[in-house]
Short mmCIF file of N, CA and C in Angstrom, two decimals:
data_model
loop_
_atom_site.label_atom_id
_atom_site.label_comp_id
_atom_site.label_asym_id
_atom_site.label_seq_id
_atom_site.Cartn_x
_atom_site.Cartn_y
_atom_site.Cartn_z
N MET A 233 0.83 -1.19 0.00
CA MET A 233 0.00 0.00 0.00
C MET A 233 0.87 1.25 0.00
N LYS A 234 1.96 1.24 0.79
CA LYS A 234 2.84 2.40 0.85
C LYS A 234 3.50 2.65 -0.50
N ASN A 235 3.85 1.58 -1.20
CA ASN A 235 4.47 1.73 -2.51
C ASN A 235 3.52 2.36 -3.51
N ILE A 236 2.25 1.97 -3.44
CA ILE A 236 1.25 2.55 -4.34
C ILE A 236 1.08 4.03 -4.05
N ASN A 237 1.03 4.40 -2.78
CA ASN A 237 0.91 5.82 -2.41
C ASN A 237 2.12 6.61 -2.91
N LYS A 238 3.32 6.03 -2.74
CA LYS A 238 4.53 6.70 -3.21
C LYS A 238 4.48 6.88 -4.72
N LEU A 239 3.99 5.87 -5.42
CA LEU A 239 3.89 5.92 -6.87
C LEU A 239 2.91 7.01 -7.30
N ILE A 240 1.79 7.09 -6.64
CA ILE A 240 0.78 8.10 -6.97
C ILE A 240 1.32 9.50 -6.69
N VAL A 241 1.94 9.69 -5.54
CA VAL A 241 2.52 11.00 -5.20
C VAL A 241 3.59 11.37 -6.23
N GLY A 242 4.44 10.41 -6.59
CA GLY A 242 5.48 10.66 -7.59
C GLY A 242 4.90 11.05 -8.94
N ALA A 243 3.85 10.35 -9.33
CA ALA A 243 3.20 10.66 -10.61
C ALA A 243 2.58 12.05 -10.59
N LEU A 244 1.95 12.41 -9.47
CA LEU A 244 1.36 13.74 -9.35
C LEU A 244 2.42 14.83 -9.39
N LEU A 245 3.53 14.60 -8.69
CA LEU A 245 4.62 15.57 -8.72
C LEU A 245 5.19 15.73 -10.13
N LEU A 246 5.39 14.64 -10.80
CA LEU A 246 5.91 14.67 -12.16
C LEU A 246 4.95 15.40 -13.09
N THR A 247 3.67 15.12 -12.96
CA THR A 247 2.66 15.79 -13.78
C THR A 247 2.68 17.29 -13.53
N GLY A 248 2.78 17.68 -12.27
CA GLY A 248 2.83 19.10 -11.92
C GLY A 248 4.06 19.78 -12.49
N MET A 249 5.21 19.10 -12.41
CA MET A 249 6.44 19.68 -12.95
C MET A 249 6.35 19.83 -14.46
N LEU A 250 5.83 18.83 -15.14
CA LEU A 250 5.69 18.91 -16.59
C LEU A 250 4.72 20.01 -17.01
N ALA A 251 3.62 20.14 -16.26
CA ALA A 251 2.65 21.18 -16.58
C ALA A 251 3.25 22.57 -16.40
N SER A 252 4.01 22.77 -15.32
CA SER A 252 4.62 24.08 -15.11
C SER A 252 5.70 24.36 -16.14
N ALA A 253 6.44 23.35 -16.55
CA ALA A 253 7.45 23.54 -17.59
C ALA A 253 6.79 23.91 -18.91
N ASN A 254 5.64 23.31 -19.20
CA ASN A 254 4.92 23.62 -20.42
C ASN A 254 4.42 25.06 -20.41
N VAL A 255 3.91 25.52 -19.28
CA VAL A 255 3.45 26.90 -19.17
C VAL A 255 4.62 27.86 -19.36
N GLU A 256 5.76 27.58 -18.72
CA GLU A 256 6.93 28.44 -18.87
C GLU A 256 7.40 28.46 -20.31
N ALA A 257 7.37 27.33 -20.99
CA ALA A 257 7.81 27.26 -22.38
C ALA A 257 6.91 28.10 -23.26
N GLN A 258 5.62 28.17 -22.93
CA GLN A 258 4.69 28.95 -23.74
C GLN A 258 4.86 30.45 -23.50
N VAL A 259 5.31 30.83 -22.33
CA VAL A 259 5.47 32.24 -22.00
C VAL A 259 6.76 32.81 -22.60
N GLU A 260 7.82 32.01 -22.64
CA GLU A 260 9.11 32.49 -23.16
C GLU A 260 9.01 32.73 -24.66
N PRO A 261 9.71 33.75 -25.17
CA PRO A 261 9.72 33.96 -26.61
C PRO A 261 10.41 32.80 -27.30
N ARG A 262 10.00 32.57 -28.51
CA ARG A 262 10.55 31.45 -29.27
C ARG A 262 11.99 31.73 -29.66
N GLN A 263 12.88 30.84 -29.26
CA GLN A 263 14.30 30.95 -29.60
C GLN A 263 14.70 29.70 -30.34
N GLY A 264 14.93 29.80 -31.63
CA GLY A 264 15.35 28.64 -32.40
C GLY A 264 16.66 28.91 -33.10
N ARG A 265 16.95 28.08 -34.04
CA ARG A 265 18.18 28.26 -34.80
C ARG A 265 17.99 29.37 -35.81
N GLY A 266 19.11 29.81 -36.34
CA GLY A 266 19.06 30.72 -37.48
C GLY A 266 18.84 32.16 -37.10
N MET A 267 18.10 32.84 -37.93
CA MET A 267 17.99 34.29 -37.87
C MET A 267 16.70 34.75 -37.20
N HIS A 268 16.25 34.09 -36.17
CA HIS A 268 15.03 34.50 -35.50
C HIS A 268 15.18 35.91 -34.96
N GLN A 269 14.04 36.57 -34.84
CA GLN A 269 14.03 37.96 -34.40
C GLN A 269 14.79 38.17 -33.10
N GLY A 270 14.73 37.23 -32.19
CA GLY A 270 15.33 37.39 -30.88
C GLY A 270 16.83 37.55 -30.89
N ARG A 271 17.51 36.45 -30.97
CA ARG A 271 18.96 36.43 -30.80
C ARG A 271 19.72 37.32 -31.75
N MET A 272 19.51 37.15 -33.04
CA MET A 272 20.32 37.87 -34.02
C MET A 272 20.08 39.37 -33.97
N PHE A 273 18.86 39.76 -33.67
CA PHE A 273 18.53 41.18 -33.77
C PHE A 273 18.60 41.92 -32.44
N LYS A 274 18.87 41.22 -31.34
CA LYS A 274 18.93 41.89 -30.04
C LYS A 274 19.95 43.02 -30.01
N GLU A 275 21.12 42.77 -30.54
CA GLU A 275 22.20 43.75 -30.46
C GLU A 275 22.07 44.87 -31.50
N LEU A 276 21.06 44.81 -32.35
CA LEU A 276 20.90 45.83 -33.39
C LEU A 276 20.13 47.05 -32.90
N ASN A 277 19.58 46.98 -31.71
CA ASN A 277 18.81 48.10 -31.16
C ASN A 277 17.73 48.57 -32.13
N LEU A 278 16.85 47.66 -32.49
CA LEU A 278 15.77 47.97 -33.42
C LEU A 278 14.75 48.90 -32.77
N THR A 279 14.18 49.77 -33.57
CA THR A 279 13.08 50.60 -33.09
C THR A 279 11.82 49.73 -33.01
N ASP A 280 10.80 50.22 -32.34
CA ASP A 280 9.55 49.47 -32.27
C ASP A 280 8.97 49.23 -33.66
N SER A 281 9.07 50.23 -34.50
CA SER A 281 8.56 50.11 -35.87
C SER A 281 9.32 49.02 -36.64
N GLN A 282 10.64 49.04 -36.51
CA GLN A 282 11.45 48.02 -37.18
C GLN A 282 11.11 46.63 -36.64
N ARG A 283 10.97 46.54 -35.33
CA ARG A 283 10.65 45.26 -34.70
C ARG A 283 9.32 44.71 -35.24
N LYS A 284 8.31 45.58 -35.35
CA LYS A 284 7.00 45.15 -35.84
C LYS A 284 7.08 44.73 -37.31
N THR A 285 7.77 45.53 -38.11
CA THR A 285 7.89 45.22 -39.53
C THR A 285 8.62 43.91 -39.76
N ILE A 286 9.75 43.74 -39.08
CA ILE A 286 10.54 42.52 -39.23
C ILE A 286 9.76 41.33 -38.67
N GLY A 287 9.06 41.53 -37.58
CA GLY A 287 8.24 40.46 -37.01
C GLY A 287 7.18 39.99 -38.00
N ALA A 288 6.55 40.93 -38.68
CA ALA A 288 5.54 40.58 -39.68
C ALA A 288 6.18 39.83 -40.86
N MET A 289 7.38 40.24 -41.23
CA MET A 289 8.09 39.54 -42.31
C MET A 289 8.39 38.09 -41.92
N PHE A 290 8.86 37.90 -40.69
CA PHE A 290 9.18 36.55 -40.23
C PHE A 290 7.91 35.71 -40.11
N ALA A 291 6.82 36.31 -39.65
CA ALA A 291 5.57 35.57 -39.51
C ALA A 291 5.06 35.12 -40.89
N ALA A 292 5.11 36.01 -41.86
CA ALA A 292 4.68 35.66 -43.21
C ALA A 292 5.58 34.57 -43.78
N SER A 293 6.86 34.68 -43.51
CA SER A 293 7.81 33.68 -44.00
C SER A 293 7.53 32.32 -43.38
N ARG A 294 7.27 32.30 -42.07
CA ARG A 294 6.97 31.04 -41.39
C ARG A 294 5.75 30.38 -42.02
N ASP A 295 4.72 31.19 -42.28
CA ASP A 295 3.49 30.63 -42.87
C ASP A 295 3.76 30.08 -44.27
N ALA A 296 4.57 30.80 -45.04
CA ALA A 296 4.89 30.35 -46.40
C ALA A 296 5.79 29.13 -46.40
N MET A 297 6.67 29.04 -45.42
CA MET A 297 7.64 27.94 -45.38
C MET A 297 7.07 26.65 -44.78
N ARG A 298 6.00 26.75 -44.05
CA ARG A 298 5.45 25.57 -43.37
C ARG A 298 5.21 24.40 -44.34
N PRO A 299 4.54 24.62 -45.48
CA PRO A 299 4.34 23.50 -46.41
C PRO A 299 5.67 22.97 -46.99
N LEU A 300 6.61 23.87 -47.20
CA LEU A 300 7.91 23.46 -47.72
C LEU A 300 8.66 22.60 -46.70
N HIS A 301 8.59 22.98 -45.44
CA HIS A 301 9.20 22.17 -44.38
C HIS A 301 8.58 20.77 -44.35
N GLN A 302 7.27 20.73 -44.49
CA GLN A 302 6.57 19.44 -44.48
C GLN A 302 7.02 18.58 -45.66
N ARG A 303 7.10 19.19 -46.84
CA ARG A 303 7.55 18.45 -48.02
C ARG A 303 8.98 17.95 -47.83
N LEU A 304 9.84 18.77 -47.21
CA LEU A 304 11.23 18.37 -46.99
C LEU A 304 11.30 17.19 -46.02
N ARG A 305 10.50 17.22 -44.96
CA ARG A 305 10.47 16.10 -44.01
C ARG A 305 10.08 14.80 -44.73
N GLN A 306 9.04 14.91 -45.56
CA GLN A 306 8.59 13.73 -46.30
C GLN A 306 9.66 13.25 -47.28
N GLN A 307 10.31 14.20 -47.94
CA GLN A 307 11.35 13.84 -48.90
C GLN A 307 12.54 13.20 -48.21
N ARG A 308 12.92 13.70 -47.05
CA ARG A 308 14.01 13.09 -46.30
C ARG A 308 13.67 11.66 -45.91
N GLN A 309 12.41 11.43 -45.58
CA GLN A 309 11.98 10.07 -45.24
C GLN A 309 12.10 9.17 -46.46
N ARG A 310 11.69 9.68 -47.64
CA ARG A 310 11.82 8.89 -48.86
C ARG A 310 13.29 8.58 -49.16
N LEU A 311 14.16 9.57 -48.94
CA LEU A 311 15.59 9.35 -49.15
C LEU A 311 16.12 8.28 -48.19
N ASN A 312 15.73 8.39 -46.94
CA ASN A 312 16.14 7.41 -45.94
C ASN A 312 15.64 6.01 -46.30
N ASP A 313 14.39 5.93 -46.71
CA ASP A 313 13.82 4.64 -47.10
C ASP A 313 14.58 4.04 -48.28
N ALA A 314 14.90 4.88 -49.27
CA ALA A 314 15.63 4.40 -50.45
C ALA A 314 17.02 3.89 -50.06
N GLY A 315 17.65 4.57 -49.12
CA GLY A 315 18.98 4.15 -48.68
C GLY A 315 18.98 2.86 -47.89
N GLN A 316 17.86 2.54 -47.24
CA GLN A 316 17.77 1.34 -46.41
C GLN A 316 17.29 0.13 -47.20
N LYS A 317 16.74 0.38 -48.38
CA LYS A 317 16.15 -0.70 -49.17
C LYS A 317 17.21 -1.70 -49.62
N GLN A 318 16.84 -2.99 -49.57
CA GLN A 318 17.72 -4.06 -50.02
C GLN A 318 17.07 -4.76 -51.20
N PRO A 319 17.72 -5.02 -52.25
CA PRO A 319 19.11 -4.67 -52.52
C PRO A 319 19.23 -3.17 -52.78
N PHE A 320 20.42 -2.65 -52.52
CA PHE A 320 20.70 -1.22 -52.67
C PHE A 320 20.53 -0.80 -54.13
N ASP A 321 19.77 0.30 -54.33
CA ASP A 321 19.52 0.82 -55.67
C ASP A 321 20.10 2.23 -55.75
N GLU A 322 21.31 2.34 -56.28
CA GLU A 322 22.00 3.63 -56.33
C GLU A 322 21.21 4.67 -57.11
N THR A 323 20.58 4.27 -58.19
CA THR A 323 19.80 5.21 -59.02
C THR A 323 18.66 5.81 -58.20
N ALA A 324 17.97 4.98 -57.44
CA ALA A 324 16.86 5.46 -56.61
C ALA A 324 17.35 6.41 -55.53
N VAL A 325 18.47 6.07 -54.89
CA VAL A 325 19.02 6.92 -53.84
C VAL A 325 19.46 8.25 -54.44
N ARG A 326 20.14 8.21 -55.59
CA ARG A 326 20.56 9.46 -56.25
C ARG A 326 19.37 10.33 -56.60
N PHE A 327 18.32 9.71 -57.10
CA PHE A 327 17.11 10.47 -57.45
C PHE A 327 16.52 11.15 -56.22
N GLN A 328 16.37 10.40 -55.13
CA GLN A 328 15.80 10.96 -53.90
C GLN A 328 16.72 12.04 -53.32
N ALA A 329 18.02 11.85 -53.43
CA ALA A 329 18.97 12.86 -52.95
C ALA A 329 18.83 14.15 -53.76
N GLN A 330 18.66 14.01 -55.08
CA GLN A 330 18.48 15.21 -55.93
C GLN A 330 17.18 15.92 -55.60
N GLU A 331 16.12 15.17 -55.34
CA GLU A 331 14.84 15.79 -54.97
C GLU A 331 14.97 16.52 -53.63
N THR A 332 15.70 15.93 -52.70
CA THR A 332 15.94 16.58 -51.40
C THR A 332 16.72 17.87 -51.60
N ALA A 333 17.75 17.81 -52.43
CA ALA A 333 18.57 18.99 -52.70
C ALA A 333 17.75 20.12 -53.33
N LYS A 334 16.82 19.77 -54.21
CA LYS A 334 15.96 20.80 -54.83
C LYS A 334 15.14 21.54 -53.77
N LEU A 335 14.57 20.78 -52.84
CA LEU A 335 13.78 21.40 -51.76
C LEU A 335 14.66 22.25 -50.86
N GLN A 336 15.85 21.76 -50.54
CA GLN A 336 16.77 22.53 -49.71
C GLN A 336 17.18 23.82 -50.42
N ALA A 337 17.42 23.75 -51.71
CA ALA A 337 17.77 24.95 -52.47
C ALA A 337 16.62 25.96 -52.46
N GLU A 338 15.41 25.46 -52.60
CA GLU A 338 14.24 26.33 -52.56
C GLU A 338 14.15 27.06 -51.21
N MET A 339 14.44 26.34 -50.14
CA MET A 339 14.40 26.94 -48.81
C MET A 339 15.51 27.98 -48.65
N MET A 340 16.70 27.69 -49.18
CA MET A 340 17.80 28.65 -49.09
C MET A 340 17.48 29.94 -49.83
N VAL A 341 16.87 29.80 -51.00
CA VAL A 341 16.49 30.98 -51.77
C VAL A 341 15.45 31.79 -51.01
N HIS A 342 14.48 31.10 -50.40
CA HIS A 342 13.45 31.79 -49.63
C HIS A 342 14.06 32.55 -48.45
N ARG A 343 15.00 31.90 -47.74
CA ARG A 343 15.65 32.56 -46.59
C ARG A 343 16.48 33.77 -47.05
N ALA A 344 17.18 33.63 -48.17
CA ALA A 344 17.98 34.74 -48.68
C ALA A 344 17.08 35.91 -49.08
N ALA A 345 15.94 35.61 -49.69
CA ALA A 345 14.99 36.66 -50.06
C ALA A 345 14.44 37.35 -48.82
N LEU A 346 14.15 36.56 -47.79
CA LEU A 346 13.65 37.13 -46.54
C LEU A 346 14.69 38.08 -45.94
N MET A 347 15.93 37.64 -45.86
CA MET A 347 16.97 38.48 -45.26
C MET A 347 17.22 39.72 -46.10
N SER A 348 17.05 39.62 -47.41
CA SER A 348 17.18 40.79 -48.26
C SER A 348 16.09 41.81 -47.94
N LYS A 349 14.86 41.31 -47.74
CA LYS A 349 13.75 42.20 -47.36
C LYS A 349 14.01 42.83 -46.00
N VAL A 350 14.48 42.01 -45.06
CA VAL A 350 14.76 42.50 -43.70
C VAL A 350 15.82 43.60 -43.75
N SER A 351 16.83 43.43 -44.58
CA SER A 351 17.92 44.41 -44.62
C SER A 351 17.44 45.78 -45.12
N THR A 352 16.34 45.81 -45.88
CA THR A 352 15.82 47.10 -46.34
C THR A 352 15.23 47.91 -45.19
N VAL A 353 14.87 47.24 -44.10
CA VAL A 353 14.29 47.90 -42.94
C VAL A 353 15.38 48.44 -42.01
N LEU A 354 16.58 47.88 -42.11
CA LEU A 354 17.69 48.25 -41.22
C LEU A 354 18.41 49.50 -41.70
N THR A 355 19.01 50.19 -40.76
CA THR A 355 19.86 51.33 -41.10
C THR A 355 21.20 50.79 -41.58
N PRO A 356 22.02 51.62 -42.24
CA PRO A 356 23.35 51.14 -42.67
C PRO A 356 24.19 50.62 -41.50
N GLY A 357 24.11 51.27 -40.35
CA GLY A 357 24.85 50.82 -39.17
C GLY A 357 24.37 49.46 -38.68
N GLN A 358 23.06 49.26 -38.71
CA GLN A 358 22.50 47.99 -38.28
C GLN A 358 22.88 46.87 -39.26
N ARG A 359 22.87 47.19 -40.56
CA ARG A 359 23.28 46.19 -41.55
C ARG A 359 24.74 45.79 -41.33
N ALA A 360 25.59 46.78 -41.03
CA ALA A 360 27.01 46.49 -40.78
C ALA A 360 27.16 45.60 -39.54
N LYS A 361 26.40 45.91 -38.50
CA LYS A 361 26.45 45.11 -37.27
C LYS A 361 25.96 43.67 -37.54
N LEU A 362 24.93 43.54 -38.35
CA LEU A 362 24.41 42.23 -38.69
C LEU A 362 25.46 41.43 -39.47
N GLN A 363 26.15 42.07 -40.39
CA GLN A 363 27.22 41.40 -41.14
C GLN A 363 28.34 40.97 -40.20
N GLU A 364 28.64 41.81 -39.24
CA GLU A 364 29.67 41.48 -38.25
C GLU A 364 29.26 40.25 -37.43
N GLN A 365 28.00 40.21 -37.01
CA GLN A 365 27.49 39.06 -36.26
C GLN A 365 27.56 37.78 -37.09
N ARG A 366 27.21 37.89 -38.36
CA ARG A 366 27.28 36.72 -39.25
C ARG A 366 28.71 36.22 -39.36
N ALA A 367 29.66 37.15 -39.51
CA ALA A 367 31.07 36.76 -39.62
C ALA A 367 31.53 36.07 -38.34
N GLN A 368 31.11 36.57 -37.19
CA GLN A 368 31.47 35.95 -35.92
C GLN A 368 30.89 34.54 -35.81
N ARG A 369 29.64 34.38 -36.19
CA ARG A 369 29.01 33.06 -36.14
C ARG A 369 29.70 32.09 -37.09
N LYS A 370 30.07 32.59 -38.25
CA LYS A 370 30.76 31.75 -39.22
C LYS A 370 32.11 31.29 -38.66
N ALA A 371 32.82 32.20 -38.02
CA ALA A 371 34.12 31.87 -37.42
C ALA A 371 33.93 30.87 -36.28
N GLN A 372 32.92 31.06 -35.46
CA GLN A 372 32.65 30.13 -34.36
C GLN A 372 32.32 28.74 -34.90
N PHE A 373 31.54 28.71 -35.97
CA PHE A 373 31.17 27.44 -36.58
C PHE A 373 32.42 26.74 -37.13
N LYS A 374 33.26 27.52 -37.78
CA LYS A 374 34.49 26.97 -38.34
C LYS A 374 35.40 26.45 -37.23
N ASP A 375 35.54 27.23 -36.16
CA ASP A 375 36.36 26.79 -35.01
C ASP A 375 35.83 25.50 -34.42
N GLY A 376 34.54 25.39 -34.31
CA GLY A 376 33.93 24.18 -33.76
C GLY A 376 34.19 22.96 -34.64
N LYS A 377 34.17 23.15 -35.93
CA LYS A 377 34.43 22.04 -36.85
C LYS A 377 35.89 21.62 -36.78
N GLU A 378 36.79 22.57 -36.60
CA GLU A 378 38.22 22.26 -36.55
C GLU A 378 38.58 21.49 -35.29
N ARG A 379 37.85 21.72 -34.20
CA ARG A 379 38.14 21.04 -32.94
C ARG A 379 37.74 19.58 -32.95
N ARG A 380 36.87 19.20 -33.85
CA ARG A 380 36.38 17.82 -33.89
C ARG A 380 37.42 16.88 -34.36
#
């Protein structure tokens, strides 16, 4: 009986901790990889107007990219399936790899277009600072690869 009570109390505590973590995660601003409004733009000292404009650009981009992300996930699965298939079919794997590359290229072009639009909202000083940040990230990435 004591073990059951301990189990129930433990489950309730775990549920409470998970629920509070979920609430905290929903309150915090979204911080992901890449050029999200938060991290990359914090040091640029954006005006409220710039922040709103860039935020709208990122929101529109997210909505436009959602189907492309879904297609890429599906394509990666097809590539993985082709690579696991026995007997190995190099032609099939090459085809799926090329299809994956096409989707990745489409996403890169979309991101480059987005950043081009964003740069029109920035002042020359902010654009210079953004370029500096990119160079620093590139150097950090390179340093990390060299240490491996």
